[in-house]
Amino acid sequence: MPLATLRRAVSETVSGLPRAFWWLWTSTLVNRLGAFVATFMALYLTLDRGYSASYAGLVAALHGLGQVVSSLGAGVMTDRLGRRPTLLVAQVSTAVSVALLGFVHHPVAIAAVAFLVGMASNASRPAVQAMMADIVRPEDRIRAFSLNYWAINLGFAVSSVAAGFIAGFSYLAGFLIEAGMTMVCAVVVFLKLPESRPASEPGAKDAPEEDAVSLGTVLRDGRFMSVVGLSFLVALVFQQGSVGLPVAMGEAGFTPADYGLAIAVNGVLIVVLQIPVTRFIEHRDPKALLVVSSLLTGYGFGLTAFAGSVGVFALTVCVWTLGEMVNAPTQTGLVVRLSPLRGRGRYQGMYTMSWSVASLVAPLMSGFVIDGYGAEWLWGLCAVIGTGAAVGYAALMRRLPDEQPAAPGTSPAATPAKEVGAA
């Protein structure tokens, strides 16, 4: 691609988004750049502290359980207290609990604090997604969610490499650095991000909507809950990249380095291709995108059954990574589209919970299937689940409602794109 064309593509991808979005994006990037603990937690517990692999698995499960618990609570906070207060509470709590985790040594204390870290770290997600929906115009939301997803993966790719060096020097330093960078995110939110929660206007006919939207409302929304169920199925397949794939490769005689090489393709492709993919999928039919992404995901993992070398494993990673790049922003945009204006926090919380629950179920599923039937059955099951999700999306996504507008006072719709600068 010529340099001038590349510059124009990048410019068109990042232009026209409000300044508040870029501060939120910066907060996300800084947060992920400092995400060291999740990367080396198992090594810290087994190598540095001398605990068993079973105990490390228990701590990981409690961390995941904390994420499940906080998903709905954070969604309610996002709608009731506001996006900004929820973000501040979540990020300050994460910083404090992560720092504390580096100093506790008793196994019960470690497990309890890991649960708190899971709760705190996941609590910001509904608020971030709701705020992004509030401040970005409907026609720009897929692009905004894609850019945010790109920041998450870029930060994680850098932090994963840095975590190895930091762990070699001091595990405690990793805990403290992550706590410090998370506190920086809280400072950015406090100084640069105004509250974006839509406020009811006196006399407006939809003024009671905030009181009418509850968790019960979300649960009774059959169409949305069906989307949450489909999201869980897709997430269950995606999780196999970090739980089923390393186990299967290990049983086939491949080394941890071989797995690292294969899975690194995922991060590299997302960092390199997310912006071009965003330009391709923007303004396209979300039904077709979700159907195709589900098939790419399911059959990308399904093809792993035929992999016999690191190169072929890497090729299968390429296939399901393409599905991931299409699915992530499209799915988040669909959640916004199906959410009431003043119920976005609760709806995003329920959507976030589908991924948190999948992170708990996926290890159990992969272990049961691989031990009982073999890895080939796991990959075949992934193909079946992906096909089922695709059929589900095709059936559900008929006559989608119009997209909700950005929150009053935050939309750049009346501002020329060239005047909406990036921070």
Tab-separated table of C-alpha atoms in Angstrom:
chain	number	residue	atom	x	y	z
A	1	MET	CA	0.000	0.000	0.000
A	2	PRO	CA	1.494	3.408	-0.973
A	3	LEU	CA	2.453	5.607	1.976
A	4	ALA	CA	0.030	8.364	0.954
A	5	THR	CA	-2.840	5.881	0.794
A	6	LEU	CA	-1.920	4.483	4.193
A	7	ARG	CA	-1.830	7.966	5.708
A	8	ARG	CA	-5.212	8.789	4.224
A	9	ALA	CA	-6.684	5.536	5.553
A	10	VAL	CA	-5.374	6.208	9.063
A	11	SER	CA	-6.585	9.818	8.924
A	12	GLU	CA	-10.093	8.788	7.854
A	13	THR	CA	-10.200	6.141	10.585
A	14	VAL	CA	-9.296	8.464	13.462
A	15	SER	CA	-10.893	11.737	12.296
A	16	GLY	CA	-14.224	13.100	13.449
A	17	LEU	CA	-14.271	11.443	16.879
A	18	PRO	CA	-14.828	13.721	19.900
A	19	ARG	CA	-11.995	14.733	22.207
A	20	ALA	CA	-13.577	12.921	25.141
A	21	PHE	CA	-13.352	9.654	23.200
A	22	TRP	CA	-9.613	10.062	22.801
A	23	TRP	CA	-9.116	10.643	26.533
A	24	LEU	CA	-11.161	7.500	27.191
A	25	TRP	CA	-9.068	5.674	24.577
A	26	THR	CA	-5.873	6.908	26.262
A	27	SER	CA	-7.110	5.651	29.620
A	28	THR	CA	-7.776	2.231	28.067
A	29	LEU	CA	-4.324	2.088	26.468
A	30	VAL	CA	-2.514	3.086	29.679
A	31	ASN	CA	-4.535	0.545	31.624
A	32	ARG	CA	-3.602	-2.285	29.248
A	33	LEU	CA	0.035	-1.231	29.041
A	34	GLY	CA	0.209	-1.864	32.770
A	35	ALA	CA	-1.733	-5.143	32.812
A	36	PHE	CA	1.110	-7.289	34.130
A	37	VAL	CA	-0.474	-9.294	36.936
A	38	ALA	CA	-2.838	-11.412	34.840
A	39	THR	CA	0.127	-12.456	32.676
A	40	PHE	CA	2.435	-13.684	35.437
A	41	MET	CA	-0.022	-14.552	38.226
A	42	ALA	CA	0.232	-18.330	37.759
A	43	LEU	CA	4.042	-18.170	37.644
A	44	TYR	CA	4.099	-15.937	40.706
A	45	LEU	CA	2.008	-18.379	42.735
A	46	THR	CA	3.755	-21.566	41.623
A	47	LEU	CA	7.384	-20.491	41.191
A	48	ASP	CA	7.801	-17.562	43.562
A	49	ARG	CA	5.397	-18.594	46.342
A	50	GLY	CA	5.658	-22.364	45.877
A	51	TYR	CA	1.936	-23.117	45.710
A	52	SER	CA	0.520	-25.974	43.651
A	53	ALA	CA	-0.943	-25.686	40.188
A	54	SER	CA	-4.339	-26.583	41.669
A	55	TYR	CA	-4.160	-23.639	44.044
A	56	ALA	CA	-3.132	-21.338	41.180
A	57	GLY	CA	-6.160	-22.580	39.249
A	58	LEU	CA	-8.403	-21.876	42.246
A	59	VAL	CA	-7.104	-18.315	42.479
A	60	ALA	CA	-7.692	-17.820	38.752
A	61	ALA	CA	-11.235	-19.134	39.143
A	62	LEU	CA	-11.937	-16.776	42.044
A	63	HIS	CA	-10.571	-13.892	39.987
A	64	GLY	CA	-12.997	-14.866	37.231
A	65	LEU	CA	-15.858	-15.220	39.713
A	66	GLY	CA	-15.176	-11.693	40.896
A	67	GLN	CA	-15.545	-10.510	37.304
A	68	VAL	CA	-18.896	-12.268	36.982
A	69	VAL	CA	-20.201	-10.744	40.215
A	70	SER	CA	-19.134	-7.200	39.313
A	71	SER	CA	-20.561	-7.212	35.781
A	72	LEU	CA	-24.169	-6.630	36.811
A	73	GLY	CA	-23.356	-4.455	39.829
A	74	ALA	CA	-21.154	-2.181	37.745
A	75	GLY	CA	-23.866	-1.940	35.108
A	76	VAL	CA	-26.353	-0.725	37.707
A	77	MET	CA	-23.811	1.756	39.102
A	78	THR	CA	-23.146	3.049	35.597
A	79	ASP	CA	-26.810	3.917	35.126
A	80	ARG	CA	-27.543	5.153	38.653
A	81	LEU	CA	-24.361	6.940	39.730
A	82	GLY	CA	-23.010	7.763	36.291
A	83	ARG	CA	-20.199	6.630	34.007
A	84	ARG	CA	-17.486	8.841	35.494
A	85	PRO	CA	-18.050	7.920	39.182
A	86	THR	CA	-18.175	4.223	38.290
A	87	LEU	CA	-14.907	4.480	36.366
A	88	LEU	CA	-13.213	6.321	39.224
A	89	VAL	CA	-14.389	3.827	41.851
A	90	ALA	CA	-13.395	0.866	39.659
A	91	GLN	CA	-9.934	2.163	38.791
A	92	VAL	CA	-9.002	3.353	42.276
A	93	SER	CA	-10.262	0.053	43.733
A	94	THR	CA	-8.265	-1.893	41.153
A	95	ALA	CA	-5.093	0.045	41.944
A	96	VAL	CA	-5.455	-0.511	45.703
A	97	SER	CA	-6.367	-4.213	45.447
A	98	VAL	CA	-3.590	-5.010	42.941
A	99	ALA	CA	-1.001	-3.333	45.183
A	100	LEU	CA	-2.373	-5.231	48.182
A	101	LEU	CA	-2.136	-8.511	46.278
A	102	GLY	CA	1.619	-8.033	46.035
A	103	PHE	CA	1.997	-7.854	49.823
A	104	VAL	CA	-0.311	-10.623	51.093
A	105	HIS	CA	1.186	-14.095	51.552
A	106	HIS	CA	-1.365	-16.274	53.331
A	107	PRO	CA	-3.181	-18.518	50.810
A	108	VAL	CA	-6.631	-17.474	52.045
A	109	ALA	CA	-5.690	-13.805	51.861
A	110	ILE	CA	-4.284	-14.196	48.339
A	111	ALA	CA	-7.464	-15.918	47.169
A	112	ALA	CA	-9.691	-13.272	48.769
A	113	VAL	CA	-7.746	-10.347	47.316
A	114	ALA	CA	-7.647	-12.009	43.873
A	115	PHE	CA	-11.452	-12.143	44.014
A	116	LEU	CA	-11.511	-8.409	44.834
A	117	VAL	CA	-9.108	-7.662	41.969
A	118	GLY	CA	-11.410	-9.517	39.587
A	119	MET	CA	-14.404	-7.514	40.814
A	120	ALA	CA	-12.658	-4.151	40.623
A	121	SER	CA	-10.894	-4.642	37.295
A	122	ASN	CA	-14.065	-5.757	35.507
A	123	ALA	CA	-16.261	-3.018	36.970
A	124	SER	CA	-14.967	-0.384	34.542
A	125	ARG	CA	-16.043	-2.209	31.380
A	126	PRO	CA	-19.787	-1.408	31.363
A	127	ALA	CA	-18.973	2.229	32.176
A	128	VAL	CA	-16.391	2.535	29.380
A	129	GLN	CA	-18.714	1.008	26.793
A	130	ALA	CA	-21.707	3.071	27.918
A	131	MET	CA	-19.692	6.302	27.913
A	132	MET	CA	-18.370	5.529	24.447
A	133	ALA	CA	-21.917	5.023	23.199
A	134	ASP	CA	-22.947	8.295	24.850
A	135	ILE	CA	-20.280	10.513	23.311
A	136	VAL	CA	-19.850	9.030	19.822
A	137	ARG	CA	-22.316	9.504	16.970
A	138	PRO	CA	-24.192	6.337	15.913
A	139	GLU	CA	-22.527	6.262	12.494
A	140	ASP	CA	-19.070	6.363	14.146
A	141	ARG	CA	-19.604	3.801	16.890
A	142	ILE	CA	-18.257	0.729	15.093
A	143	ARG	CA	-15.109	2.707	14.293
A	144	ALA	CA	-14.805	3.896	17.897
A	145	PHE	CA	-15.272	0.415	19.348
A	146	SER	CA	-12.698	-0.938	16.875
A	147	LEU	CA	-10.138	1.685	17.876
A	148	ASN	CA	-10.734	0.950	21.547
A	149	TYR	CA	-10.327	-2.781	20.876
A	150	TRP	CA	-7.104	-2.018	19.010
A	151	ALA	CA	-5.807	-0.078	22.040
A	152	ILE	CA	-6.646	-3.021	24.319
A	153	ASN	CA	-4.665	-5.444	22.179
A	154	LEU	CA	-1.745	-3.088	21.559
A	155	GLY	CA	-1.407	-2.448	25.280
A	156	PHE	CA	-1.723	-6.135	26.114
A	157	ALA	CA	0.892	-7.102	23.510
A	158	VAL	CA	3.408	-4.653	24.994
A	159	SER	CA	2.585	-5.519	28.611
A	160	SER	CA	2.886	-9.265	27.942
A	161	VAL	CA	6.467	-8.803	26.752
A	162	ALA	CA	7.295	-6.379	29.551
A	163	ALA	CA	5.775	-8.698	32.180
A	164	GLY	CA	8.444	-11.321	31.542
A	165	PHE	CA	11.274	-8.866	32.147
A	166	ILE	CA	9.599	-7.320	35.187
A	167	ALA	CA	8.886	-10.757	36.714
A	168	GLY	CA	12.538	-11.668	36.253
A	169	PHE	CA	13.483	-8.601	38.279
A	170	SER	CA	10.733	-8.514	40.907
A	171	TYR	CA	7.165	-9.785	41.023
A	172	LEU	CA	6.315	-7.094	43.561
A	173	ALA	CA	7.459	-4.439	41.103
A	174	GLY	CA	4.924	-5.779	38.609
A	175	PHE	CA	2.101	-5.434	41.127
A	176	LEU	CA	3.128	-1.905	42.058
A	177	ILE	CA	3.648	-0.744	38.467
A	178	GLU	CA	0.212	-2.012	37.462
A	179	ALA	CA	-1.323	-0.291	40.491
A	180	GLY	CA	0.443	2.949	39.605
A	181	MET	CA	-0.615	2.907	35.952
A	182	THR	CA	-4.205	2.116	36.914
A	183	MET	CA	-4.141	5.130	39.230
A	184	VAL	CA	-2.913	7.211	36.285
A	185	CYS	CA	-6.047	6.089	34.420
A	186	ALA	CA	-8.166	7.303	37.328
A	187	VAL	CA	-6.416	10.682	37.194
A	188	VAL	CA	-7.101	10.948	33.450
A	189	VAL	CA	-10.782	10.179	34.042
A	190	PHE	CA	-10.978	12.685	36.916
A	191	LEU	CA	-9.293	15.526	35.031
A	192	LYS	CA	-10.365	15.032	31.428
A	193	LEU	CA	-13.659	13.120	31.196
A	194	PRO	CA	-16.962	14.829	31.994
A	195	GLU	CA	-20.026	12.804	32.928
A	196	SER	CA	-21.860	11.605	29.813
A	197	ARG	CA	-24.931	9.903	31.288
A	198	PRO	CA	-28.057	11.147	29.466
A	199	ALA	CA	-30.177	13.283	31.781
A	200	SER	CA	-33.965	13.316	31.642
A	201	GLU	CA	-35.392	16.679	30.704
A	202	PRO	CA	-38.352	17.969	32.760
A	203	GLY	CA	-41.573	17.195	30.964
A	204	ALA	CA	-39.927	14.897	28.416
A	205	LYS	CA	-42.179	12.008	27.551
A	206	ASP	CA	-39.369	9.500	28.131
A	207	ALA	CA	-38.376	10.987	31.489
A	208	PRO	CA	-39.542	7.923	33.495
A	209	GLU	CA	-37.363	5.624	31.358
A	210	GLU	CA	-34.493	5.621	33.865
A	211	ASP	CA	-36.777	4.315	36.629
A	212	ALA	CA	-38.387	1.815	34.265
A	213	VAL	CA	-35.087	0.189	33.235
A	214	SER	CA	-33.977	-2.358	35.816
A	215	LEU	CA	-32.141	-5.663	35.745
A	216	GLY	CA	-35.572	-7.254	35.478
A	217	THR	CA	-36.169	-5.206	32.346
A	218	VAL	CA	-32.948	-6.539	30.873
A	219	LEU	CA	-33.781	-10.135	31.772
A	220	ARG	CA	-37.257	-9.828	30.241
A	221	ASP	CA	-35.837	-8.466	27.002
A	222	GLY	CA	-35.921	-11.766	25.143
A	223	ARG	CA	-34.191	-10.544	22.017
A	224	PHE	CA	-31.327	-8.959	23.904
A	225	MET	CA	-30.893	-11.942	26.211
A	226	SER	CA	-30.742	-14.162	23.127
A	227	VAL	CA	-27.891	-11.974	21.877
A	228	VAL	CA	-26.211	-12.354	25.282
A	229	GLY	CA	-26.553	-16.120	24.945
A	230	LEU	CA	-25.017	-16.043	21.464
A	231	SER	CA	-22.235	-13.830	22.781
A	232	PHE	CA	-21.549	-16.443	25.465
A	233	LEU	CA	-21.265	-19.166	22.816
A	234	VAL	CA	-18.809	-17.125	20.732
A	235	ALA	CA	-16.809	-16.180	23.834
A	236	LEU	CA	-16.685	-19.835	24.861
A	237	VAL	CA	-14.962	-20.613	21.571
A	238	PHE	CA	-12.593	-17.629	21.726
A	239	GLN	CA	-11.459	-18.634	25.223
A	240	GLN	CA	-10.079	-21.884	23.818
A	241	GLY	CA	-7.186	-19.909	22.403
A	242	SER	CA	-5.838	-19.485	25.928
A	243	VAL	CA	-7.141	-22.634	27.651
A	244	GLY	CA	-7.719	-25.454	25.150
A	245	LEU	CA	-5.031	-24.647	22.591
A	246	PRO	CA	-1.984	-24.714	24.938
A	247	VAL	CA	-3.152	-27.980	26.527
A	248	ALA	CA	-3.782	-29.615	23.154
A	249	MET	CA	-0.430	-28.465	21.762
A	250	GLY	CA	1.340	-29.700	24.896
A	251	GLU	CA	-0.261	-33.145	24.622
A	252	ALA	CA	0.783	-33.259	20.958
A	253	GLY	CA	4.429	-32.743	21.946
A	254	PHE	CA	4.797	-29.047	21.254
A	255	THR	CA	6.677	-26.817	23.706
A	256	PRO	CA	5.395	-23.696	25.494
A	257	ALA	CA	7.574	-21.677	23.133
A	258	ASP	CA	5.771	-23.246	20.165
A	259	TYR	CA	2.421	-22.230	21.658
A	260	GLY	CA	3.731	-18.724	22.346
A	261	LEU	CA	4.817	-18.397	18.732
A	262	ALA	CA	1.461	-19.554	17.391
A	263	ILE	CA	-0.696	-17.428	19.703
A	264	ALA	CA	1.485	-14.349	19.126
A	265	VAL	CA	-0.012	-14.252	15.632
A	266	ASN	CA	-3.305	-13.248	17.244
A	267	GLY	CA	-1.922	-10.077	18.812
A	268	VAL	CA	0.208	-9.145	15.820
A	269	LEU	CA	-2.689	-9.464	13.370
A	270	ILE	CA	-5.002	-7.376	15.533
A	271	VAL	CA	-2.433	-4.600	15.938
A	272	VAL	CA	-1.597	-4.571	12.221
A	273	LEU	CA	-5.009	-5.231	10.651
A	274	GLN	CA	-7.641	-3.854	13.038
A	275	ILE	CA	-7.697	-0.403	11.402
A	276	PRO	CA	-7.987	-1.752	7.810
A	277	VAL	CA	-10.625	-4.252	8.952
A	278	THR	CA	-12.498	-1.409	10.635
A	279	ARG	CA	-12.624	0.516	7.367
A	280	PHE	CA	-13.958	-2.593	5.625
A	281	ILE	CA	-16.724	-3.426	8.116
A	282	GLU	CA	-17.844	0.111	8.926
A	283	HIS	CA	-21.408	0.779	7.705
A	284	ARG	CA	-21.870	-2.849	6.602
A	285	ASP	CA	-24.785	-5.026	7.644
A	286	PRO	CA	-24.133	-6.165	11.261
A	287	LYS	CA	-26.167	-9.325	10.678
A	288	ALA	CA	-23.846	-10.490	7.911
A	289	LEU	CA	-20.763	-9.470	9.912
A	290	LEU	CA	-21.802	-11.427	12.994
A	291	VAL	CA	-22.778	-14.490	10.963
A	292	VAL	CA	-19.453	-14.487	9.096
A	293	SER	CA	-17.409	-13.773	12.222
A	294	SER	CA	-19.092	-16.662	14.075
A	295	LEU	CA	-18.288	-19.047	11.219
A	296	LEU	CA	-14.678	-17.821	10.994
A	297	THR	CA	-14.306	-18.289	14.728
A	298	GLY	CA	-15.888	-21.733	14.902
A	299	TYR	CA	-14.197	-23.183	11.858
A	300	GLY	CA	-10.908	-21.437	12.606
A	301	PHE	CA	-10.726	-23.465	15.802
A	302	GLY	CA	-12.240	-26.471	14.043
A	303	LEU	CA	-9.334	-26.518	11.598
A	304	THR	CA	-6.970	-26.935	14.550
A	305	ALA	CA	-7.891	-30.632	14.516
A	306	PHE	CA	-5.819	-30.958	11.319
A	307	ALA	CA	-2.788	-28.974	12.539
A	308	GLY	CA	0.443	-30.909	12.805
A	309	SER	CA	3.041	-28.153	12.841
A	310	VAL	CA	3.508	-24.738	14.421
A	311	GLY	CA	2.969	-23.118	11.026
A	312	VAL	CA	-0.427	-24.752	10.559
A	313	PHE	CA	-1.428	-23.864	14.121
A	314	ALA	CA	-0.500	-20.259	13.300
A	315	LEU	CA	-2.666	-20.386	10.160
A	316	THR	CA	-5.672	-21.522	12.186
A	317	VAL	CA	-5.023	-18.658	14.595
A	318	CYS	CA	-5.142	-16.310	11.592
A	319	VAL	CA	-8.609	-17.569	10.663
A	320	TRP	CA	-10.246	-17.144	14.068
A	321	THR	CA	-8.436	-13.856	14.686
A	322	LEU	CA	-10.176	-12.426	11.631
A	323	GLY	CA	-13.444	-13.528	13.204
A	324	GLU	CA	-12.427	-11.834	16.457
A	325	MET	CA	-11.575	-8.537	14.743
A	326	VAL	CA	-14.977	-8.433	13.053
A	327	ASN	CA	-16.978	-9.705	16.011
A	328	ALA	CA	-15.710	-7.494	18.838
A	329	PRO	CA	-16.742	-4.016	17.588
A	330	THR	CA	-19.847	-5.271	15.770
A	331	GLN	CA	-21.150	-7.116	18.815
A	332	THR	CA	-20.553	-4.145	21.117
A	333	GLY	CA	-22.312	-1.873	18.637
A	334	LEU	CA	-25.274	-4.263	18.540
A	335	VAL	CA	-25.563	-4.149	22.329
A	336	VAL	CA	-25.765	-0.345	22.161
A	337	ARG	CA	-28.356	-0.565	19.416
A	338	LEU	CA	-30.587	-2.822	21.505
A	339	SER	CA	-30.140	-0.841	24.751
A	340	PRO	CA	-32.535	1.849	26.017
A	341	LEU	CA	-30.812	5.227	26.172
A	342	ARG	CA	-30.812	5.352	29.972
A	343	GLY	CA	-30.266	1.638	30.483
A	344	ARG	CA	-26.963	1.289	28.673
A	345	GLY	CA	-25.009	0.469	31.822
A	346	ARG	CA	-27.227	-2.451	32.800
A	347	TYR	CA	-27.312	-3.803	29.251
A	348	GLN	CA	-23.536	-3.499	28.872
A	349	GLY	CA	-23.107	-5.145	32.278
A	350	MET	CA	-25.183	-8.127	31.190
A	351	TYR	CA	-23.194	-8.365	27.947
A	352	THR	CA	-19.912	-8.187	29.886
A	353	MET	CA	-21.128	-10.969	32.158
A	354	SER	CA	-21.509	-13.310	29.171
A	355	TRP	CA	-17.747	-13.073	28.584
A	356	SER	CA	-16.945	-13.412	32.286
A	357	VAL	CA	-19.050	-16.560	32.601
A	358	ALA	CA	-17.427	-17.946	29.449
A	359	SER	CA	-13.999	-17.453	31.037
A	360	LEU	CA	-15.148	-19.697	33.899
A	361	VAL	CA	-16.830	-22.372	31.779
A	362	ALA	CA	-14.233	-22.624	28.994
A	363	PRO	CA	-11.463	-24.250	31.094
A	364	LEU	CA	-13.934	-26.798	32.449
A	365	MET	CA	-15.216	-27.562	28.964
A	366	SER	CA	-11.781	-27.962	27.404
A	367	GLY	CA	-10.491	-30.128	30.250
A	368	PHE	CA	-13.528	-32.422	30.218
A	369	VAL	CA	-13.545	-32.867	26.425
A	370	ILE	CA	-9.778	-33.286	25.974
A	371	ASP	CA	-9.441	-35.738	28.870
A	372	GLY	CA	-12.543	-37.730	27.975
A	373	TYR	CA	-12.576	-37.707	24.191
A	374	GLY	CA	-9.432	-36.036	22.809
A	375	ALA	CA	-8.542	-32.629	21.445
A	376	GLU	CA	-10.067	-33.362	18.016
A	377	TRP	CA	-13.499	-33.508	19.633
A	378	LEU	CA	-12.925	-30.118	21.267
A	379	TRP	CA	-12.144	-28.513	17.918
A	380	GLY	CA	-15.131	-30.201	16.293
A	381	LEU	CA	-17.328	-28.905	19.116
A	382	CYS	CA	-15.981	-25.389	18.497
A	383	ALA	CA	-17.064	-25.649	14.851
A	384	VAL	CA	-20.535	-26.787	15.917
A	385	ILE	CA	-20.855	-23.939	18.451
A	386	GLY	CA	-19.700	-21.383	15.874
A	387	THR	CA	-22.241	-22.675	13.370
A	388	GLY	CA	-24.985	-22.538	15.973
A	389	ALA	CA	-24.094	-18.945	16.843
A	390	ALA	CA	-24.144	-17.973	13.173
A	391	VAL	CA	-27.606	-19.489	12.705
A	392	GLY	CA	-28.772	-17.724	15.850
A	393	TYR	CA	-27.562	-14.320	14.692
A	394	ALA	CA	-29.175	-14.817	11.280
A	395	ALA	CA	-32.520	-15.614	12.925
A	396	LEU	CA	-32.472	-12.860	15.563
A	397	MET	CA	-31.170	-9.887	13.635
A	398	ARG	CA	-34.219	-9.079	11.585
A	399	ARG	CA	-35.693	-5.582	11.615
A	400	LEU	CA	-33.133	-4.103	13.983
A	401	PRO	CA	-34.232	-0.935	15.800
A	402	ASP	CA	-32.680	2.397	14.854
A	403	GLU	CA	-29.456	3.259	16.654
A	404	GLN	CA	-29.756	5.461	19.740
A	405	PRO	CA	-28.243	8.934	19.334
A	406	ALA	CA	-25.290	10.199	21.311
A	407	ALA	CA	-26.120	11.866	24.609
A	408	PRO	CA	-27.280	15.503	24.361
A	409	GLY	CA	-24.401	17.904	24.723
A	410	THR	CA	-21.759	15.309	23.899
A	411	SER	CA	-22.449	14.551	20.259
A	412	PRO	CA	-20.166	16.171	17.704
A	413	ALA	CA	-22.867	15.897	15.063
A	414	ALA	CA	-23.224	19.646	14.724
A	415	THR	CA	-19.486	20.219	14.675
A	416	PRO	CA	-17.439	19.980	11.470
A	417	ALA	CA	-15.194	16.941	11.580
A	418	LYS	CA	-12.053	19.003	11.093
A	419	GLU	CA	-12.838	20.928	14.290
A	420	VAL	CA	-13.260	17.812	16.420
A	421	GLY	CA	-9.648	17.289	17.386
A	422	ALA	CA	-8.079	14.197	18.836
A	423	ALA	CA	-6.472	14.635	22.195
